[in-house]
Coordinates of C-alpha atoms in Angstrom, one line a residue:
X1 CA 121.3 119.9 103.0
X2 CA 119.4 117.8 100.5
X3 CA 117.7 114.7 101.6
X4 CA 120.8 112.5 102.1
X5 CA 122.1 114.6 105.0
X6 CA 119.2 116.6 106.4
X7 CA 116.3 114.4 106.4
X8 CA 118.2 111.8 108.2
X9 CA 117.4 113.9 111.2
X10 CA 113.8 113.7 112.1
X11 CA 111.9 116.9 112.9
X12 CA 112.4 117.1 116.7
X13 CA 110.7 120.3 117.8
X14 CA 113.4 122.1 119.7
X15 CA 115.7 123.5 117.1
X16 CA 117.4 126.7 118.2
X17 CA 120.1 126.8 115.5
X18 CA 119.7 127.4 111.8
X19 CA 122.2 127.0 109.1
X20 CA 122.5 128.1 105.5
X21 CA 125.1 127.0 103.0
X22 CA 125.9 127.7 99.4
X23 CA 126.8 125.0 97.0
X24 CA 127.8 125.6 93.4
X25 CA 128.2 123.4 90.4
X26 CA 128.5 123.6 86.6
X27 CA 126.0 121.3 85.0
X28 CA 125.7 120.1 81.5
X29 CA 123.5 122.2 79.3
X30 CA 119.9 120.9 78.8
X31 CA 117.5 122.3 76.3
X32 CA 114.5 121.7 78.7
X33 CA 112.4 124.1 80.6
X34 CA 109.7 123.9 83.2
X35 CA 107.1 126.1 84.6
X36 CA 108.2 125.0 88.1
X37 CA 111.6 126.5 87.7
X38 CA 112.6 129.8 89.1
X39 CA 112.6 132.3 86.4
X40 CA 115.8 134.1 87.2
X41 CA 119.1 134.5 85.3
X42 CA 121.5 131.6 85.5
X43 CA 124.9 132.6 86.8
X44 CA 127.3 129.7 86.7
X45 CA 130.2 130.0 89.1
X46 CA 133.8 129.1 88.3
X47 CA 135.0 125.5 88.5
X48 CA 138.3 123.9 87.9
X49 CA 138.9 123.4 84.2
X50 CA 139.7 119.8 85.0
X51 CA 136.1 119.3 86.0
X52 CA 134.6 120.8 82.8
X53 CA 134.2 119.4 79.4
X54 CA 134.5 121.9 76.5
X55 CA 130.8 121.6 75.9
X56 CA 129.9 123.2 79.2
X57 CA 132.7 125.7 79.7
X58 CA 131.3 129.1 80.0
X59 CA 132.3 132.6 81.1
X60 CA 131.6 133.2 84.7
X61 CA 130.3 136.4 86.2
X62 CA 131.3 135.7 89.8
X63 CA 133.4 133.2 91.7
X64 CA 133.1 132.0 95.2
X65 CA 136.5 130.5 95.4
X66 CA 138.7 132.2 98.1
X67 CA 142.4 132.9 98.0
X68 CA 144.5 130.5 100.0
X69 CA 141.5 128.4 100.9
X70 CA 141.1 124.8 99.6
X71 CA 138.2 124.0 97.3
X72 CA 136.0 121.5 99.1
X73 CA 133.8 119.2 97.0
X74 CA 131.0 116.7 97.4
X75 CA 131.9 113.4 95.7
X76 CA 128.6 111.6 96.4
X77 CA 126.0 110.8 99.1
X78 CA 123.6 108.1 99.9
X79 CA 120.8 107.4 102.4
X80 CA 118.6 104.6 103.6
X81 CA 114.9 105.0 102.8
X82 CA 113.3 107.3 105.4
X83 CA 110.5 105.6 107.3
X84 CA 107.9 106.9 109.7
X85 CA 108.9 105.9 113.2
X86 CA 107.3 102.8 114.5
X87 CA 107.4 101.0 111.2
X88 CA 110.0 98.6 109.6
X89 CA 113.0 100.0 111.4
X90 CA 111.5 99.9 114.9
X91 CA 113.5 96.9 116.2
X92 CA 116.9 98.3 115.0
X93 CA 119.4 100.6 116.7
X94 CA 120.7 103.8 115.3
X95 CA 124.1 102.4 114.5
X96 CA 122.5 99.7 112.4
X97 CA 121.1 102.4 110.0
X98 CA 124.3 104.4 110.0
X99 CA 126.3 101.3 109.3
X100 CA 124.1 100.6 106.3
X101 CA 124.5 104.1 105.0
X102 CA 128.3 103.9 105.3
X103 CA 128.4 100.5 103.5
X104 CA 126.1 102.0 100.8
X105 CA 128.5 104.9 100.3
X106 CA 131.5 102.6 100.0
X107 CA 129.6 100.6 97.4
X108 CA 128.4 103.7 95.5
X109 CA 131.8 105.4 95.4
X110 CA 134.3 102.5 95.6
X111 CA 136.3 104.6 98.0
X112 CA 139.0 102.5 99.7
X113 CA 138.3 102.4 103.4
X114 CA 141.8 103.3 104.3
X115 CA 141.6 106.5 102.3
X116 CA 139.0 108.0 104.7
X117 CA 140.7 110.2 107.3
X118 CA 137.8 111.0 109.6
X119 CA 134.1 110.1 110.1
X120 CA 131.6 112.4 111.8
X121 CA 127.9 111.9 112.4
X122 CA 125.0 114.1 113.6
X123 CA 122.1 112.9 115.7
X124 CA 119.3 114.5 117.7
X125 CA 118.4 112.0 120.4
X126 CA 121.3 109.8 121.3
X127 CA 121.0 106.1 122.1
X128 CA 122.7 105.7 125.5
X129 CA 124.5 102.5 124.6
X130 CA 126.1 104.0 121.5
X131 CA 126.4 107.6 122.3
X132 CA 129.3 108.0 119.8
X133 CA 127.2 106.4 117.0
X134 CA 129.7 107.5 114.4
X135 CA 132.4 105.2 115.9
X136 CA 130.1 102.2 116.3
X137 CA 128.8 102.5 112.8
X138 CA 132.2 102.9 111.4
X139 CA 133.5 99.8 113.1
X140 CA 130.5 97.9 112.0
X141 CA 130.9 99.0 108.4
X142 CA 134.5 97.6 108.4
X143 CA 136.5 100.8 108.7
X144 CA 139.8 100.6 110.5
X145 CA 139.7 101.1 114.2
X146 CA 142.5 103.6 113.6
X147 CA 140.2 106.0 111.8
X148 CA 138.8 108.6 114.4
X149 CA 135.1 109.2 114.5
X150 CA 132.9 111.5 116.6
X151 CA 129.2 112.4 116.9
X152 CA 127.7 115.9 117.1
X153 CA 124.3 117.1 118.2
X154 CA 122.7 120.4 117.4
X155 CA 119.0 119.6 117.4
X156 CA 117.5 119.3 113.9
X157 CA 120.6 120.7 112.2
X158 CA 122.9 118.0 113.6
X159 CA 123.7 116.3 110.3
X160 CA 124.5 119.7 108.8
X161 CA 126.8 120.4 111.7
X162 CA 128.5 117.0 110.9
X163 CA 129.0 118.1 107.3
X164 CA 130.4 121.6 108.2
X165 CA 132.6 120.0 110.8
X166 CA 134.1 118.0 108.0
X167 CA 134.3 121.1 105.9
X168 CA 136.4 122.8 108.6
X169 CA 138.7 119.9 109.0
X170 CA 139.5 119.9 105.3
X171 CA 139.7 123.7 105.0
X172 CA 142.2 123.8 108.0
X173 CA 144.4 121.2 106.3
X174 CA 143.9 118.6 109.0
X175 CA 142.4 116.0 106.7
X176 CA 141.6 115.5 103.0
X177 CA 138.8 112.9 103.0
X178 CA 135.8 113.1 105.4
X179 CA 132.7 111.0 105.6
X180 CA 129.8 113.0 107.2
X181 CA 126.3 111.9 107.8
X182 CA 123.4 111.7 110.2
X183 CA 121.1 109.2 111.8
X184 CA 117.9 109.1 113.8
X185 CA 115.8 106.3 115.2
X186 CA 112.7 107.9 116.7
X187 CA 111.1 104.5 117.0
X188 CA 113.2 103.8 120.1
X189 CA 114.1 106.9 122.2
X190 CA 115.7 106.6 125.7
X191 CA 113.2 106.4 128.5
X192 CA 114.6 106.8 132.0
X193 CA 113.6 105.9 135.4
X194 CA 112.6 108.8 137.6
X195 CA 115.4 110.8 139.2
X196 CA 114.4 109.5 142.6
X197 CA 114.5 105.9 141.3
X198 CA 117.9 106.5 139.7
X199 CA 119.3 108.0 142.9
X200 CA 118.1 105.0 144.9
X201 CA 119.5 102.5 142.5
X202 CA 122.9 104.2 142.5
X203 CA 123.0 104.3 146.3
X204 CA 122.0 100.6 146.5
X205 CA 124.8 99.8 144.2
X206 CA 127.3 101.4 146.6
X207 CA 125.8 99.8 149.7
X208 CA 128.2 97.5 151.5
X209 CA 126.1 95.7 154.0
X210 CA 122.7 94.1 154.2
X211 CA 121.6 96.6 156.7
X212 CA 122.5 99.5 154.4
X213 CA 120.6 97.9 151.6
X214 CA 117.5 97.3 153.7
X215 CA 117.6 100.9 154.9
X216 CA 117.7 102.2 151.4
X217 CA 115.0 99.8 150.2
X218 CA 112.7 101.2 152.9
X219 CA 112.8 104.6 151.2
X220 CA 111.3 103.2 148.0
X221 CA 107.9 104.5 147.0
X222 CA 105.6 103.3 144.2
X223 CA 105.7 106.6 142.4
X224 CA 109.5 106.2 141.9
X225 CA 108.5 103.8 139.1
X226 CA 107.0 106.6 137.0
X227 CA 109.2 106.8 133.9
X228 CA 110.7 110.0 132.4
X229 CA 109.8 110.3 128.8
X230 CA 112.0 112.4 126.5
X231 CA 110.4 115.8 126.1
X232 CA 110.1 116.7 122.4
X233 CA 110.2 120.3 123.4
X234 CA 112.4 123.3 124.1
X235 CA 113.8 122.9 127.5
X236 CA 113.9 126.6 128.2
X237 CA 110.2 127.2 127.1
X238 CA 108.6 123.8 127.5
X239 CA 107.0 124.4 124.1
X240 CA 107.1 122.0 121.1
X241 CA 108.2 123.2 117.7
X242 CA 104.6 122.8 116.6
X243 CA 103.5 125.5 119.0
X244 CA 106.2 127.8 117.6
X245 CA 105.0 127.0 114.0
X246 CA 101.4 127.9 114.9
X247 CA 102.6 131.2 116.4
X248 CA 104.8 132.0 113.4
X249 CA 102.0 131.2 110.9
X250 CA 99.6 133.5 112.7
X251 CA 102.2 136.3 112.9
X252 CA 102.8 136.2 109.2
X253 CA 99.1 135.6 108.3
X254 CA 99.7 132.2 106.7
X255 CA 96.3 130.6 106.5
X256 CA 95.4 126.9 107.1
X257 CA 94.4 126.7 103.4
X258 CA 97.8 127.9 102.2
X259 CA 99.6 125.4 104.5
X260 CA 97.4 122.5 103.3
X261 CA 97.9 123.5 99.7
X262 CA 101.7 123.7 100.0
X263 CA 101.9 120.4 102.0
X264 CA 99.7 118.6 99.4
X265 CA 101.9 119.9 96.6
X266 CA 105.0 118.7 98.4
X267 CA 103.6 115.2 98.8
X268 CA 102.5 115.2 95.1
X269 CA 105.9 116.2 93.9
X270 CA 107.6 113.7 96.2
X271 CA 105.4 110.9 94.9
X272 CA 106.1 111.9 91.3
X273 CA 109.9 111.9 92.0
X274 CA 109.6 108.5 93.7
X275 CA 107.6 106.9 90.9
X276 CA 109.9 108.2 88.2
X277 CA 113.0 107.0 89.9
X278 CA 114.5 110.5 90.6
X279 CA 115.5 109.7 94.3
X280 CA 118.8 108.1 93.2
X281 CA 120.5 108.8 96.6
X282 CA 118.4 106.0 98.2
X283 CA 120.0 102.6 98.8
X284 CA 118.0 99.5 99.5
X285 CA 118.2 98.2 103.1
X286 CA 117.5 94.6 104.2
X287 CA 115.9 94.7 107.6
X288 CA 117.0 91.6 109.5
X289 CA 114.1 89.2 109.6
X290 CA 111.9 91.4 107.4
X291 CA 111.7 92.5 103.8
X292 CA 114.1 94.8 102.0
X293 CA 113.1 98.4 102.2
X294 CA 113.6 100.3 98.9
X295 CA 111.6 103.6 99.3
X296 CA 110.4 106.2 101.8
X297 CA 107.0 105.3 103.3
X298 CA 105.9 108.8 104.4
X299 CA 105.1 110.2 101.0
X300 CA 101.3 110.1 101.1
X301 CA 99.4 112.5 98.8
X302 CA 95.9 113.1 100.1
X303 CA 93.3 115.7 99.1
X304 CA 92.5 119.2 100.4
X305 CA 89.1 117.9 101.5
X306 CA 90.6 115.2 103.6
X307 CA 93.3 117.5 105.0
X308 CA 90.8 120.1 106.0
X309 CA 89.0 117.6 108.3
X310 CA 92.0 117.2 110.6
X311 CA 92.0 119.0 113.9
X312 CA 94.9 121.2 115.0
X313 CA 97.8 119.2 116.4
X314 CA 99.3 121.7 118.8
X315 CA 97.3 124.9 119.6
X316 CA 93.8 123.7 120.1
X317 CA 91.1 124.4 119.0
X318 CA 92.2 127.4 116.8
X319 CA 95.7 126.4 115.6
X320 CA 96.4 125.9 111.9
X321 CA 99.2 123.3 112.1
X322 CA 98.0 119.8 111.7
X323 CA 99.5 116.3 111.1
X324 CA 98.8 116.7 107.4
X325 CA 100.9 119.9 107.0
X326 CA 103.7 118.8 109.2
X327 CA 106.5 116.4 108.7
X328 CA 106.5 113.1 110.5
X329 CA 109.0 111.7 113.0
X330 CA 111.5 109.7 111.0
X331 CA 113.9 106.8 111.2
X332 CA 116.8 106.8 108.7
X333 CA 120.5 107.5 108.1
X334 CA 122.8 108.9 105.4
X335 CA 126.4 109.4 104.5
X336 CA 128.3 111.8 102.3
X337 CA 131.8 111.8 101.0
X338 CA 133.5 115.1 100.9
X339 CA 137.1 115.9 99.9
X340 CA 139.5 118.6 99.0
X341 CA 139.2 119.1 95.3
X342 CA 142.9 118.3 94.8
X343 CA 142.4 114.9 96.5
X344 CA 139.2 114.1 94.6
X345 CA 140.9 114.7 91.3
X346 CA 143.9 112.7 92.3
X347 CA 141.6 109.7 93.2
X348 CA 139.8 110.1 89.8
X349 CA 136.5 111.4 91.1
X350 CA 134.4 114.0 89.3
X351 CA 132.9 116.2 92.1
X352 CA 129.2 116.9 92.1
X353 CA 129.2 120.2 93.9
X354 CA 131.5 122.7 95.7
X355 CA 130.9 123.5 99.3
X356 CA 131.5 127.2 99.5
X357 CA 130.1 129.0 102.6
X358 CA 127.9 128.3 105.6
X359 CA 126.4 130.3 108.4
X360 CA 124.7 129.3 111.6
X361 CA 122.3 131.6 113.5
X362 CA 120.6 131.3 116.9
X363 CA 117.2 132.8 117.7
X364 CA 115.0 133.6 120.7
X365 CA 113.6 130.1 121.5
X366 CA 110.2 131.6 122.5
X367 CA 109.1 134.0 119.7
X368 CA 111.6 133.5 116.9
X369 CA 112.5 129.9 117.2
X370 CA 111.5 129.1 113.6
X371 CA 112.6 132.3 111.9
X372 CA 116.2 131.1 111.5
X373 CA 116.1 130.9 107.7
X374 CA 115.1 134.5 107.5
X375 CA 118.0 135.6 109.5
X376 CA 120.5 133.1 108.1
X377 CA 119.8 133.7 104.4
X378 CA 121.1 137.3 104.1
X379 CA 124.1 136.5 106.3
X380 CA 125.4 133.7 104.1
X381 CA 124.7 135.8 101.0
X382 CA 126.6 138.7 102.4
X383 CA 129.5 136.4 103.4
X384 CA 129.7 135.0 99.9
X385 CA 129.3 138.4 98.2
X386 CA 126.0 137.4 96.6
X387 CA 122.5 138.8 96.4
X388 CA 119.1 137.0 96.1
X389 CA 119.3 137.6 92.4
X390 CA 122.4 135.5 92.1
X391 CA 120.8 132.3 93.5
X392 CA 119.1 130.0 91.0
X393 CA 117.4 127.8 93.6
X394 CA 116.6 128.2 97.2
X395 CA 116.1 125.0 99.2
X396 CA 114.5 125.3 102.6
X397 CA 114.3 122.2 104.9
X398 CA 111.8 122.7 107.7
X399 CA 109.2 120.8 109.6
X400 CA 106.0 122.7 108.8
X401 CA 104.5 124.1 105.7
X402 CA 103.4 127.2 107.7
X403 CA 106.9 127.8 108.8
X404 CA 108.2 127.5 105.2
X405 CA 105.7 130.0 103.9
X406 CA 106.3 132.4 106.8
X407 CA 110.0 132.4 106.1
X408 CA 109.3 133.0 102.4
X409 CA 107.6 136.2 103.5
X410 CA 110.4 137.0 106.0
X411 CA 112.9 136.8 103.2
X412 CA 110.8 139.0 101.0
X413 CA 109.9 136.3 98.5
X414 CA 106.6 136.4 96.7
X415 CA 104.3 134.0 98.6
X416 CA 103.1 131.2 96.4
X417 CA 101.8 127.8 97.1
X418 CA 100.6 125.7 94.3
X419 CA 101.9 127.2 91.0
X420 CA 105.4 128.4 91.5
X421 CA 107.8 128.1 94.4
X422 CA 111.4 128.8 95.3
X423 CA 111.8 125.4 96.7
X424 CA 112.0 122.1 94.7
X425 CA 113.7 120.0 97.2
X426 CA 113.2 116.4 96.1
X427 CA 113.4 116.9 92.4
X428 CA 116.3 119.3 92.8
X429 CA 118.1 116.8 95.0
X430 CA 117.9 114.3 92.2
X431 CA 119.7 116.5 89.8
X432 CA 122.2 117.9 92.3
X433 CA 123.5 114.5 93.5
X434 CA 123.0 112.2 90.6
X435 CA 126.0 111.0 88.5
X436 CA 126.8 112.9 85.4
X437 CA 126.0 110.3 82.8
X438 CA 125.5 110.9 79.0
X439 CA 122.0 111.3 77.7
X440 CA 119.1 113.6 78.2
X441 CA 117.8 114.0 81.7
X442 CA 114.3 112.6 82.0
X443 CA 113.2 115.2 84.5
X444 CA 111.8 118.5 83.0
X445 CA 113.7 121.0 85.2
X446 CA 116.2 123.7 84.4
X447 CA 119.5 122.8 86.2
X448 CA 120.7 125.4 88.7
X449 CA 124.3 126.5 89.0
X450 CA 124.0 128.1 92.4
X451 CA 122.0 126.5 95.2
X452 CA 121.4 128.1 98.6
X453 CA 120.4 125.5 101.2
X454 CA 118.7 126.6 104.5
X455 CA 117.8 124.2 107.3

């Protein structure tokens, strides 16, 4: 999903599952164009007449609504600023960030807390003390202890799984109002004692007599103190996602230069969006004992010359994936309010998007780990009865520019890096999730009606 639910999960390199989803929305007409926009025909999908003003009502060529299935809508979403791990959030716990996101969502939407039926969060690496971080964050944000909450994990797609779990709960008629989100704190991941040390400590805890304790203590060896660090890798292959990205880039002939160009352009566009105030989903967060954080700190445009000097980060010495064309490990959290359309209208909300369809796929963790978008895209299009030509904007959220470019080729897109692209994540997110307020939008982009999101 856009930044407020996907980028809350840092890029931990052992994703096996990929998800695609289709969101639709009718936007107000804007007489602006941009060379960065996809030059394909706009095909607005049907919306409830209650959501449209006469000025934007239009004939629709295709509808994604389904008989006897509730329309499910996005009301709004927020996120804390996303920071590189080891920076301003490093002394916090995950539920601190998630709590801040929940409070920000309440403030943004004015949703009464007792109207929320259920809260679900996604996370990649769980904090042991707060394994159900959704529950702890909800209580900390002032939600009733009668509101159930649970946490899901599905590697990098965990927050999307939280969102689609809420989707299913509403579609099945179980609930009408769901808060879904995600959180990650890569600054402080669980580090365990060795298995031998854990076993010894557990046995000591059960010992009844001094003799039993001394006998167990005599088994202690100094190497028992060697800690077990969390492996940021596929358990089944022992490879990091960076190794998979290098292999994928080589298989699809994506050069180092192409990867660096695409990464540089991404940082440049992100910087532009940041400076012009387009990242309206961000809420300020006061870090206890520190300054208030108001913006992402990982947006760092460099130069192709400087990027070319970096050595390969994973496959050495001949790999093409570097720190400059990869995403960074992230701390941050987000929250999104989704409802049945009927409930949203009854509460006086004007939905920002419809959640229509989603698909998850699973790939070979060795050779096709990062090709999920290529397999998921046609599946969700077929499920929705659409083709590539029906989609106004494709939004891919992945960890490496080489992976993105390889999946462009895998989907049959024309491979481009610096002039035109099928992905405008940050600037698109601004339009998709901002409030519909009067006036001319300051960002020179055509507004899409149909968005396909791949993560």
